[in-house]
Coordinates of C-alpha atoms and ligand atoms in Angstrom, one line a residue:
X1 CA 7.1 -33.4 -18.6
X2 CA 9.9 -32.4 -16.4
X3 CA 12.0 -29.3 -15.9
X4 CA 13.9 -27.6 -13.0
X5 CA 11.8 -24.5 -12.7
X6 CA 8.3 -23.6 -14.0
X7 CA 7.7 -19.9 -14.3
X8 CA 4.0 -19.2 -14.5
X9 CA 3.1 -16.1 -16.6
X10 CA 4.9 -14.4 -19.5
X11 CA 4.5 -10.8 -18.6
X12 CA 7.6 -8.7 -18.0
X13 CA 8.1 -10.2 -14.5
X14 CA 8.2 -13.8 -15.7
X15 CA 10.5 -12.8 -18.6
X16 CA 12.9 -11.0 -16.3
X17 CA 13.0 -14.1 -14.1
X18 CA 13.6 -16.3 -17.2
X19 CA 16.6 -14.2 -18.2
X20 CA 18.1 -14.5 -14.7
X21 CA 17.5 -18.2 -14.6
X22 CA 19.2 -18.5 -18.0
X23 CA 22.2 -16.5 -16.7
X24 CA 22.5 -19.2 -14.1
X25 CA 22.0 -22.1 -16.5
X26 CA 18.8 -23.2 -14.7
X27 CA 16.6 -25.2 -17.0
X28 CA 13.1 -23.7 -17.1
X29 CA 9.9 -23.1 -19.0
X30 CA 7.4 -20.3 -18.9
X31 CA 3.7 -21.3 -19.1
X32 CA 1.4 -18.6 -20.3
X33 CA -2.4 -18.9 -20.5
X34 CA -2.6 -16.4 -23.4
X35 CA 0.3 -14.9 -25.4
X36 CA 3.3 -12.9 -24.2
X37 CA 2.2 -9.6 -22.7
X38 CA -1.3 -11.1 -22.4
X39 CA -2.7 -8.7 -19.8
X40 CA -1.5 -5.6 -21.8
X41 CA -3.3 -7.1 -24.9
X42 CA -6.6 -8.1 -23.2
X43 CA -7.1 -6.1 -20.0
X44 CA -6.3 -2.5 -20.6
X45 CA -8.3 0.4 -22.0
X46 CA -7.6 1.7 -25.5
X47 CA -6.1 5.1 -24.7
X48 CA -3.9 3.9 -21.8
X49 CA -0.3 4.9 -21.9
X50 CA 2.3 3.9 -19.4
X51 CA 2.7 6.4 -16.6
X52 CA 6.4 5.5 -16.4
X53 CA 8.6 7.2 -19.0
X54 CA 10.3 5.1 -21.6
X55 CA 13.7 5.1 -19.9
X56 CA 12.1 3.6 -16.8
X57 CA 11.7 0.1 -18.2
X58 CA 15.1 -1.4 -17.6
X59 CA 14.9 -5.2 -17.7
X60 CA 17.8 -7.6 -17.3
X61 CA 19.8 -7.5 -20.6
X62 CA 17.3 -5.1 -22.2
X63 CA 16.3 -1.4 -22.0
X64 CA 14.8 1.4 -24.1
X65 CA 17.0 2.3 -27.1
X66 CA 14.9 4.8 -28.9
X67 CA 15.2 8.6 -29.2
X68 CA 12.4 9.5 -26.9
X69 CA 13.5 8.3 -23.4
X70 CA 11.1 10.7 -21.7
X71 CA 8.0 9.7 -23.7
X72 CA 5.2 7.4 -22.6
X73 CA 4.4 4.1 -24.4
X74 CA 1.0 3.5 -25.8
X75 CA -0.4 0.0 -25.3
X76 CA 0.7 -1.3 -28.8
X77 CA 4.2 0.0 -28.0
X78 CA 4.2 -1.6 -24.6
X79 CA 3.2 -4.9 -26.1
X80 CA 5.8 -4.6 -28.7
X81 CA 8.5 -3.8 -26.1
X82 CA 7.6 -6.9 -24.0
X83 CA 7.3 -9.2 -27.0
X84 CA 10.7 -8.0 -28.3
X85 CA 12.2 -8.7 -24.9
X86 CA 10.9 -12.3 -25.0
X87 CA 12.6 -12.7 -28.4
X88 CA 15.8 -11.0 -27.4
X89 CA 16.3 -13.3 -24.4
X90 CA 14.9 -16.4 -26.3
X91 CA 12.6 -17.0 -23.5
X92 CA 11.3 -20.6 -23.5
X93 CA 7.6 -19.6 -23.4
X94 CA 4.8 -22.0 -24.1
X95 CA 1.7 -20.0 -24.9
X96 CA -2.0 -20.8 -24.5
X97 CA -1.3 -23.1 -21.5
X98 CA -3.3 -22.4 -18.3
X99 CA -2.0 -23.6 -15.0
X100 CA -4.9 -25.1 -13.1
X101 CA -3.1 -26.2 -9.9
X102 CA 0.3 -26.3 -8.3
X103 CA 0.8 -29.0 -5.6
X104 CA 3.9 -29.9 -3.6
X105 CA 5.3 -33.4 -4.0
X106 CA 8.4 -35.1 -2.6
X107 CA 10.7 -33.7 -5.2
X108 CA 9.3 -30.3 -5.6
X109 CA 6.0 -29.4 -7.4
X110 CA 3.5 -30.9 -9.7
X111 CA 2.1 -28.2 -12.0
X112 CA -1.2 -29.2 -13.6
X113 CA -2.3 -27.4 -16.8
X114 CA -5.0 -27.7 -19.4
X115 CA -2.4 -29.4 -21.6
X116 CA -0.7 -31.9 -19.3
X117 CA 1.3 -31.9 -16.1
X118 CA 4.8 -30.7 -15.3
X119 CA 7.1 -31.9 -12.6
X120 CA 9.7 -29.4 -11.3
X121 CA 11.8 -28.6 -8.3
X122 CA 11.0 -24.9 -8.1
X123 CA 8.1 -22.7 -9.2
X124 CA 8.0 -18.9 -9.9
X125 CA 4.6 -17.3 -9.7
X126 CA 4.6 -14.4 -12.1
X127 CA 0.9 -14.3 -12.8
X128 CA 0.5 -10.6 -12.0
X129 CA -0.9 -8.4 -9.3
X130 CA -4.0 -7.2 -11.1
X131 CA -5.9 -10.3 -12.0
X132 CA -9.1 -9.3 -10.3
X133 CA -10.7 -5.9 -9.9
X134 CA -11.6 -5.2 -6.3
X135 CA -15.2 -4.2 -5.9
X136 CA -16.4 -2.9 -2.5
X137 CA -19.2 -4.7 -0.7
X138 CA -21.5 -1.6 -1.0
X139 CA -21.8 -2.4 -4.7
X140 CA -24.5 -4.9 -3.8
X141 CA -26.9 -2.0 -3.1
X142 CA -26.6 -0.5 -6.6
X143 CA -29.9 -0.3 -8.4
X144 CA -30.0 -2.9 -11.2
X145 CA -30.7 -0.2 -13.8
X146 CA -27.2 1.1 -13.5
X147 CA -24.5 -0.6 -15.6
X148 CA -21.1 -1.3 -14.0
X149 CA -17.6 -1.8 -15.3
X150 CA -14.2 -2.3 -13.9
X151 CA -11.0 -0.9 -15.4
X152 CA -10.3 -4.4 -16.7
X153 CA -13.5 -4.3 -18.7
X154 CA -13.5 -0.6 -19.7
X155 CA -12.1 0.1 -23.2
X156 CA -13.4 3.6 -24.2
X157 CA -16.4 5.9 -23.6
X158 CA -18.3 4.6 -26.6
X159 CA -19.0 1.5 -24.5
X160 CA -21.2 3.5 -22.2
X161 CA -24.7 4.7 -22.5
X162 CA -25.2 8.4 -22.8
X163 CA -25.7 10.0 -19.4
X164 CA -23.9 10.5 -16.1
X165 CA -21.1 8.3 -14.8
X166 CA -19.9 7.8 -11.3
X167 CA -16.2 6.7 -11.1
X168 CA -15.3 5.2 -7.7
X169 CA -11.6 5.5 -6.8
X170 CA -9.2 8.3 -7.6
X171 CA -5.9 6.6 -8.2
X172 CA -4.2 6.3 -11.6
X173 CA -7.0 4.3 -13.3
X174 CA -9.9 6.2 -11.7
X175 CA -8.5 9.7 -12.5
X176 CA -7.5 8.8 -16.1
X177 CA -10.8 7.1 -16.8
X178 CA -12.8 10.0 -15.2
X179 CA -11.0 12.6 -17.3
X180 CA -11.6 10.6 -20.6
X181 CA -15.3 9.9 -19.9
X182 CA -15.9 13.6 -19.0
X183 CA -14.2 14.7 -22.2
X184 CA -16.7 12.4 -24.1
X185 CA -19.5 14.7 -22.9
X186 CA -20.8 12.6 -20.0
X187 CA -21.1 14.3 -16.6
X188 CA -18.7 12.5 -14.2
X189 CA -18.9 12.3 -10.4
X190 CA -15.7 11.0 -8.8
X191 CA -16.0 9.4 -5.4
X192 CA -12.6 9.3 -3.7
X193 CA -10.9 7.7 -0.7
X194 CA -7.3 7.7 0.2
X195 CA -5.2 8.8 -2.8
X196 CA -1.6 9.7 -3.7
X197 CA -1.2 13.1 -5.4
X198 CA 2.0 13.9 -7.3
X199 CA 2.7 16.4 -10.1
X200 CA 3.9 15.0 -13.4
X201 CA 6.7 17.5 -13.6
X202 CA 8.5 19.2 -10.7
X203 CA 11.4 21.7 -10.9
X204 CA 11.6 21.0 -14.7
X205 CA 12.0 17.3 -14.5
X206 CA 9.6 14.3 -14.5
X207 CA 8.6 13.2 -11.0
X208 CA 9.7 9.6 -11.8
X209 CA 13.2 10.9 -12.6
X210 CA 13.3 12.5 -9.2
X211 CA 11.9 9.5 -7.4
X212 CA 14.5 7.3 -9.1
X213 CA 17.3 9.7 -8.3
X214 CA 16.6 10.1 -4.7
X215 CA 16.1 6.4 -4.0
X216 CA 12.4 6.4 -3.2
X217 CA 11.7 3.6 -5.7
X218 CA 14.6 1.5 -4.3
X219 CA 13.3 1.5 -0.7
X220 CA 13.6 -2.1 0.5
X221 CA 10.8 -4.1 2.1
X222 CA 12.8 -4.6 5.3
X223 CA 13.2 -0.8 5.7
X224 CA 9.6 0.2 6.0
X225 CA 7.6 0.2 9.2
X226 CA 4.3 -1.1 8.1
X227 CA 4.8 -3.5 5.2
X228 CA 1.1 -4.5 5.0
X229 CA 0.1 -0.9 4.7
X230 CA 2.6 0.1 2.1
X231 CA 1.7 -2.9 0.0
X232 CA -1.8 -1.6 -0.2
X233 CA -1.0 2.1 -0.9
X234 CA -3.0 3.2 -3.9
X235 CA -1.2 3.9 -7.2
X236 CA 0.0 7.5 -7.9
X237 CA -2.4 9.9 -9.6
X238 CA -0.3 10.0 -12.7
X239 CA -0.8 9.7 -16.5
X240 CA 1.5 9.5 -19.4
X241 CA 0.8 12.1 -22.2
X242 CA 2.8 14.1 -24.8
X243 CA 2.1 17.3 -23.0
X244 CA 3.2 15.8 -19.7
X245 CA 0.0 17.2 -18.0
X246 CA -0.7 16.5 -14.4
X247 CA -4.0 14.6 -13.8
X248 CA -4.8 15.5 -10.2
X249 CA -8.1 16.4 -8.6
X250 CA -7.7 20.2 -9.4
X251 CA -7.2 19.4 -13.1
X252 CA -10.4 17.3 -12.9
X253 CA -12.3 20.0 -11.2
X254 CA -11.1 22.4 -13.8
X255 CA -12.8 20.4 -16.6
X256 CA -16.0 19.9 -14.6
X257 CA -15.7 16.6 -12.8
X258 CA -17.5 16.7 -9.5
X259 CA -15.7 15.4 -6.5
X260 CA -17.4 13.6 -3.6
X261 CA -16.2 11.7 -0.6
X262 CA -15.7 8.0 -0.1
X263 CA -18.7 5.9 -1.2
X264 CA -19.7 4.6 2.3
X265 CA -23.0 2.9 1.5
X266 CA -25.9 2.6 -0.9
X267 CA -29.3 2.4 0.8
X268 CA -32.7 2.6 -0.9
X269 CA -31.2 3.7 -4.2
X270 CA -29.2 6.5 -2.6
X271 CA -25.4 6.7 -2.5
X272 CA -24.0 7.9 0.8
X273 CA -20.6 9.7 0.7
X274 CA -18.4 10.1 3.8
X275 CA -17.8 13.7 5.0
X276 CA -14.0 13.2 4.9
X277 CA -13.4 14.6 1.5
X278 CA -11.5 17.6 2.7
X279 CA -9.4 15.6 5.1
X280 CA -8.5 13.0 2.4
X281 CA -7.4 15.8 0.1
X282 CA -5.4 17.6 2.8
X283 CA -3.7 14.4 3.7
X284 CA -2.7 13.8 0.0
X285 CA -1.4 17.4 -0.3
X286 CA 0.6 16.9 2.9
X287 CA 2.2 13.7 1.6
X288 CA 2.9 15.2 -1.8
X289 CA 4.7 18.1 -0.1
X290 CA 6.8 15.6 2.0
X291 CA 7.9 13.9 -1.2
X292 CA 8.8 17.3 -2.7
X293 CA 10.7 18.2 0.4
X294 CA 12.7 15.0 0.0
X295 CA 13.4 15.9 -3.6
X296 CA 14.5 19.4 -2.6
X297 CA 16.9 18.0 0.0
X298 CA 18.4 15.7 -2.6
X299 CA 18.7 18.6 -5.0
X300 CA 20.5 20.7 -2.4
X301 CA 22.9 17.8 -1.6
X302 CA 23.6 16.7 -5.2
X303 CA 23.0 19.4 -7.8
X304 CA 24.5 22.9 -8.2
X305 CA 22.5 26.1 -8.0
X306 CA 20.8 26.9 -11.2
X307 CA 20.9 23.3 -12.6
X308 CA 17.2 22.9 -12.1
X309 CA 14.1 25.2 -11.7
X310 CA 13.6 26.7 -8.3
X311 CA 11.7 25.0 -5.5
X312 CA 8.0 25.7 -5.4
X313 CA 4.7 24.3 -4.1
X314 CA 1.5 23.5 -5.9
X315 CA -2.0 24.9 -5.0
X316 CA -3.8 22.8 -2.4
X317 CA -6.5 20.6 -3.7
X318 CA -9.7 22.6 -4.0
X319 CA -12.8 21.1 -2.3
X320 CA -16.3 22.5 -2.3
X321 CA -17.3 24.0 1.1
X322 CA -20.1 21.5 1.5
X323 CA -19.7 18.6 -0.9
X324 CA -22.8 16.4 -1.3
X325 CA -23.1 13.6 1.2
X326 CA -25.7 11.7 -0.9
X327 CA -26.8 11.1 -4.4
X328 CA -30.0 9.7 -5.8
X329 CA -29.1 6.7 -8.0
X330 CA -32.7 6.1 -9.1
X331 CA -33.5 9.3 -10.9
X332 CA -31.7 8.3 -14.2
X333 CA -28.9 10.8 -13.9
X334 CA -26.2 8.1 -13.3
X335 CA -26.2 5.5 -16.0
X336 CA -22.9 3.8 -15.2
X337 CA -20.6 3.1 -12.3
X338 CA -16.9 2.4 -12.8
X339 CA -15.3 0.5 -9.9
X340 CA -11.7 1.9 -10.1
X341 CA -11.1 0.6 -6.5
X342 CA -8.0 -1.4 -7.1
X343 CA -6.9 -4.9 -8.1
X344 CA -5.8 -8.1 -6.4
X345 CA -3.9 -11.2 -7.6
X346 CA -5.8 -14.5 -8.1
X347 CA -4.1 -17.5 -6.6
X348 CA -7.3 -19.6 -6.4
X349 CA -5.5 -22.3 -8.4
X350 CA -2.6 -22.6 -6.0
X351 CA -2.9 -25.7 -3.8
X352 CA -0.2 -25.1 -1.2
X353 CA -0.7 -24.4 2.6
X354 CA 0.9 -21.0 2.4
X355 CA -2.1 -18.6 2.8
X356 CA -2.9 -16.5 5.9
X357 CA -6.2 -16.1 7.5
X358 CA -7.1 -13.4 5.1
X359 CA -6.3 -15.6 2.1
X360 CA -3.0 -13.7 1.3
X361 CA 0.0 -15.7 0.2
X362 CA 2.6 -15.7 2.9
X363 CA 6.1 -14.8 1.6
X364 CA 9.2 -13.0 2.7
X365 CA 10.2 -10.6 0.0
X366 CA 8.9 -13.0 -2.7
X367 CA 10.2 -16.2 -1.0
X368 CA 7.0 -18.1 -0.5
X369 CA 6.4 -20.1 2.7
X370 CA 6.5 -23.2 0.6
X371 CA 10.1 -24.3 -0.1
X372 CA 11.2 -23.7 -3.7
X373 CA 8.3 -21.4 -4.6
X374 CA 8.9 -17.7 -5.5
X375 CA 6.6 -14.8 -6.2
X376 CA 7.2 -11.8 -8.6
X377 CA 5.4 -8.6 -9.6
X378 CA 3.5 -7.7 -6.4
X379 CA 3.4 -4.2 -5.0
X380 CA 6.4 -3.6 -2.7
X381 CA 7.3 -7.3 -3.0
X382 CA 11.0 -6.4 -2.3
X383 CA 11.2 -2.7 -3.3
X384 CA 8.8 0.2 -3.8
X385 CA 9.3 -0.3 -7.5
X386 CA 8.5 -4.1 -7.5
X387 CA 5.3 -4.0 -9.4
X388 CA 6.7 -1.7 -12.1
X389 CA 8.4 -2.9 -15.2
X390 CA 11.5 -1.2 -14.0
X391 CA 11.4 -3.1 -10.7
X392 CA 11.3 -6.6 -12.0
X393 CA 15.1 -6.8 -12.8
X394 CA 16.4 -6.3 -9.3
X395 CA 13.8 -8.6 -7.8
X396 CA 14.4 -11.3 -10.3
X397 CA 18.2 -11.1 -9.7
X398 CA 17.6 -11.4 -5.9
X399 CA 15.1 -14.2 -6.1
X400 CA 17.0 -16.2 -8.7
X401 CA 20.0 -16.2 -6.4
X402 CA 17.8 -17.6 -3.6
X403 CA 16.3 -20.1 -6.0
X404 CA 19.7 -21.3 -7.1
X405 CA 20.8 -21.7 -3.5
X406 CA 17.7 -23.8 -2.8
X407 CA 18.5 -26.0 -5.8
X408 CA 22.1 -26.5 -4.5
X409 CA 20.8 -27.4 -1.1
X410 CA 22.7 -24.5 0.4
X411 CA 21.6 -23.2 3.8
X412 CA 18.7 -20.9 3.0
X413 CA 19.5 -17.5 4.6
X414 CA 16.8 -14.8 5.1
X415 CA 15.5 -13.5 1.8
X416 CA 16.6 -10.0 2.6
X417 CA 20.3 -11.0 2.4
X418 CA 20.1 -11.6 -1.3
X419 CA 19.8 -7.9 -2.0
X420 CA 23.6 -7.2 -1.8
X421 CA 24.5 -10.0 -4.2
X422 CA 22.2 -8.5 -6.8
X423 CA 24.0 -5.2 -7.0
X424 CA 25.9 -4.6 -10.2
X425 CA 23.7 -7.0 -12.3
X426 CA 23.3 -7.3 -16.0
X427 CA 21.4 -4.2 -17.0
Ligands
LIG1 C1 -4.0 -0.1 -15.6 C2 -2.5 -0.4 -15.3 C3 -1.5 0.4 -15.7 C4 -0.2 0.2 -15.4 N1 0.7 1.1 -15.8 C5 2.0 0.8 -15.5 C6 3.1 1.7 -16.0 O1 2.8 2.7 -16.5 N2 4.4 1.3 -15.7 C7 4.7 0.2 -15.1 O2 5.9 -0.1 -15.0 N3 3.7 -0.7 -14.7 C8 2.4 -0.4 -14.9 N4 1.5 -1.2 -14.4 C9 1.8 -2.3 -13.4 C10 2.4 -3.5 -13.9 O3 3.4 -3.3 -14.9 C11 1.4 -4.5 -14.4 O4 0.6 -4.9 -13.4 C12 2.1 -5.7 -15.0 O5 1.2 -6.2 -15.9 C13 2.6 -6.7 -14.0 O6 3.5 -7.5 -14.7 P1 3.6 -9.0 -14.4 O7 4.5 -9.6 -15.4 O8 3.9 -9.2 -13.0 O9 2.1 -9.5 -14.6 P2 1.3 -9.5 -16.0 O10 1.8 -8.6 -17.0 O11 -0.1 -9.4 -15.5 O12 1.6 -11.0 -16.5 C14 1.1 -12.1 -15.8 C15 0.9 -13.2 -16.9 O13 0.5 -14.4 -16.3 C16 -0.5 -15.0 -17.0 N5 -1.3 -15.9 -16.2 C17 -2.1 -15.5 -15.1 N6 -2.6 -16.6 -14.6 C18 -2.1 -17.7 -15.3 C19 -2.3 -19.1 -15.2 N7 -3.1 -19.7 -14.2 N8 -1.7 -19.9 -16.1 C20 -0.9 -19.4 -17.0 N9 -0.7 -18.1 -17.2 C21 -1.3 -17.2 -16.3 C22 -1.3 -13.8 -17.6 O14 -2.0 -14.2 -18.8 C23 -0.2 -12.8 -17.9 O15 0.3 -12.8 -19.2 C24 0.1 -1.0 -14.7 C25 -0.9 -1.9 -14.3 C26 -2.2 -1.6 -14.6 C27 -3.2 -2.6 -14.2

């Protein structure tokens, strides 16, 4: 089988790219190992709601039309939203086809699948950023009596044995899961490292509204000092709920979750926590206040007095004077450990010489170091919002422009130059 472009993955990122390719009349197909929105159907916990408000899901040619723009989608609503998008744009999706390898040939690429091979000139990798849950090496020391789960496997507290739970990692997944499990009556210890604290609502408006307005989410990958670092910054401590509550460490302490430092090791059945808990929390408070300062500056420059609630600051994160530095994991108190320690993409099936020493795919803003290959949906791929539903449109417009130039044999200019052309797109 032959086509011009194979897009691998039919999540929102692959679909956004499909729409942009169609706008350019580029013949293509999307190969999806499951169904449209597969990861939202198979890899998320039951109570999860998007932490981005409904309005913040603008895709090329499609956006929220309902009467609750500030609400937060449940998983069924998220799936419905993405499935509708696939229908609206008539995306040429072929479901239940797993790509098993991609190799370069003279003309472009050979894409092998469990249902035959495809020849194409260009490939778009839209297989997601969260294929594999990262589990730290210290996990090897965990006593075998303790059950373990990752956020990809976790569905709800009924899955867990009665008894204590240690959640490792305090970003969006870890804090939400810790709160839910604690409410189910199981004592929860939350071990935390670097985290990003933000309030759900500031000065009367949703934090995402402010971040969108003051340009934080549009920051471009060529504008940041340490791209490697920002690509690995943990997700915001945020949750979507009807009461717009903030899920930060103080709110967890209030309901009885116990905070401990970073899980530094497990030896002889004993967990060892670093003594940096206070520093980590102070750092997160400091960074939150910097973001709030930036919002305040934007308000001063752009909104009249009285248009929004007054400037204020939140209480610092409360930390015990002497948080525990160790915990016995053999006395039966902890029955389950949840590794909420982040995710990574899986490109083990990709057979091109474009990986660095650490096994990371080399790319310049999504233009992979393999001619005619493109990447979508990775944190800070091109912009701070790149891994969000709302970020896929701008990236797809930029990268489809680059892809079209590649097909035309035009001189390929640096990837960053394609940003300007994308302005004023189809949303
Ligand atoms: C817990 C969690 C909460 C999130 N909350 C939000 C949120 O509130 N708002 C927001 O905007 N974003 C959120 N995200 C981030 C982001 O939207 C998701 O990571 C999103 O799924 C990424 O979209 P994608 O299209 O790049 O990848 P995916 O949705 O993961 O789609 C990739 C597709 O590729 C398919 N695939 C993978 N490998 C192959 C293969 N070899 N062959 C064929 N098909 C393959 C998969 O089945 C999948 O359907 C969240 C992510 C997670 C993990």
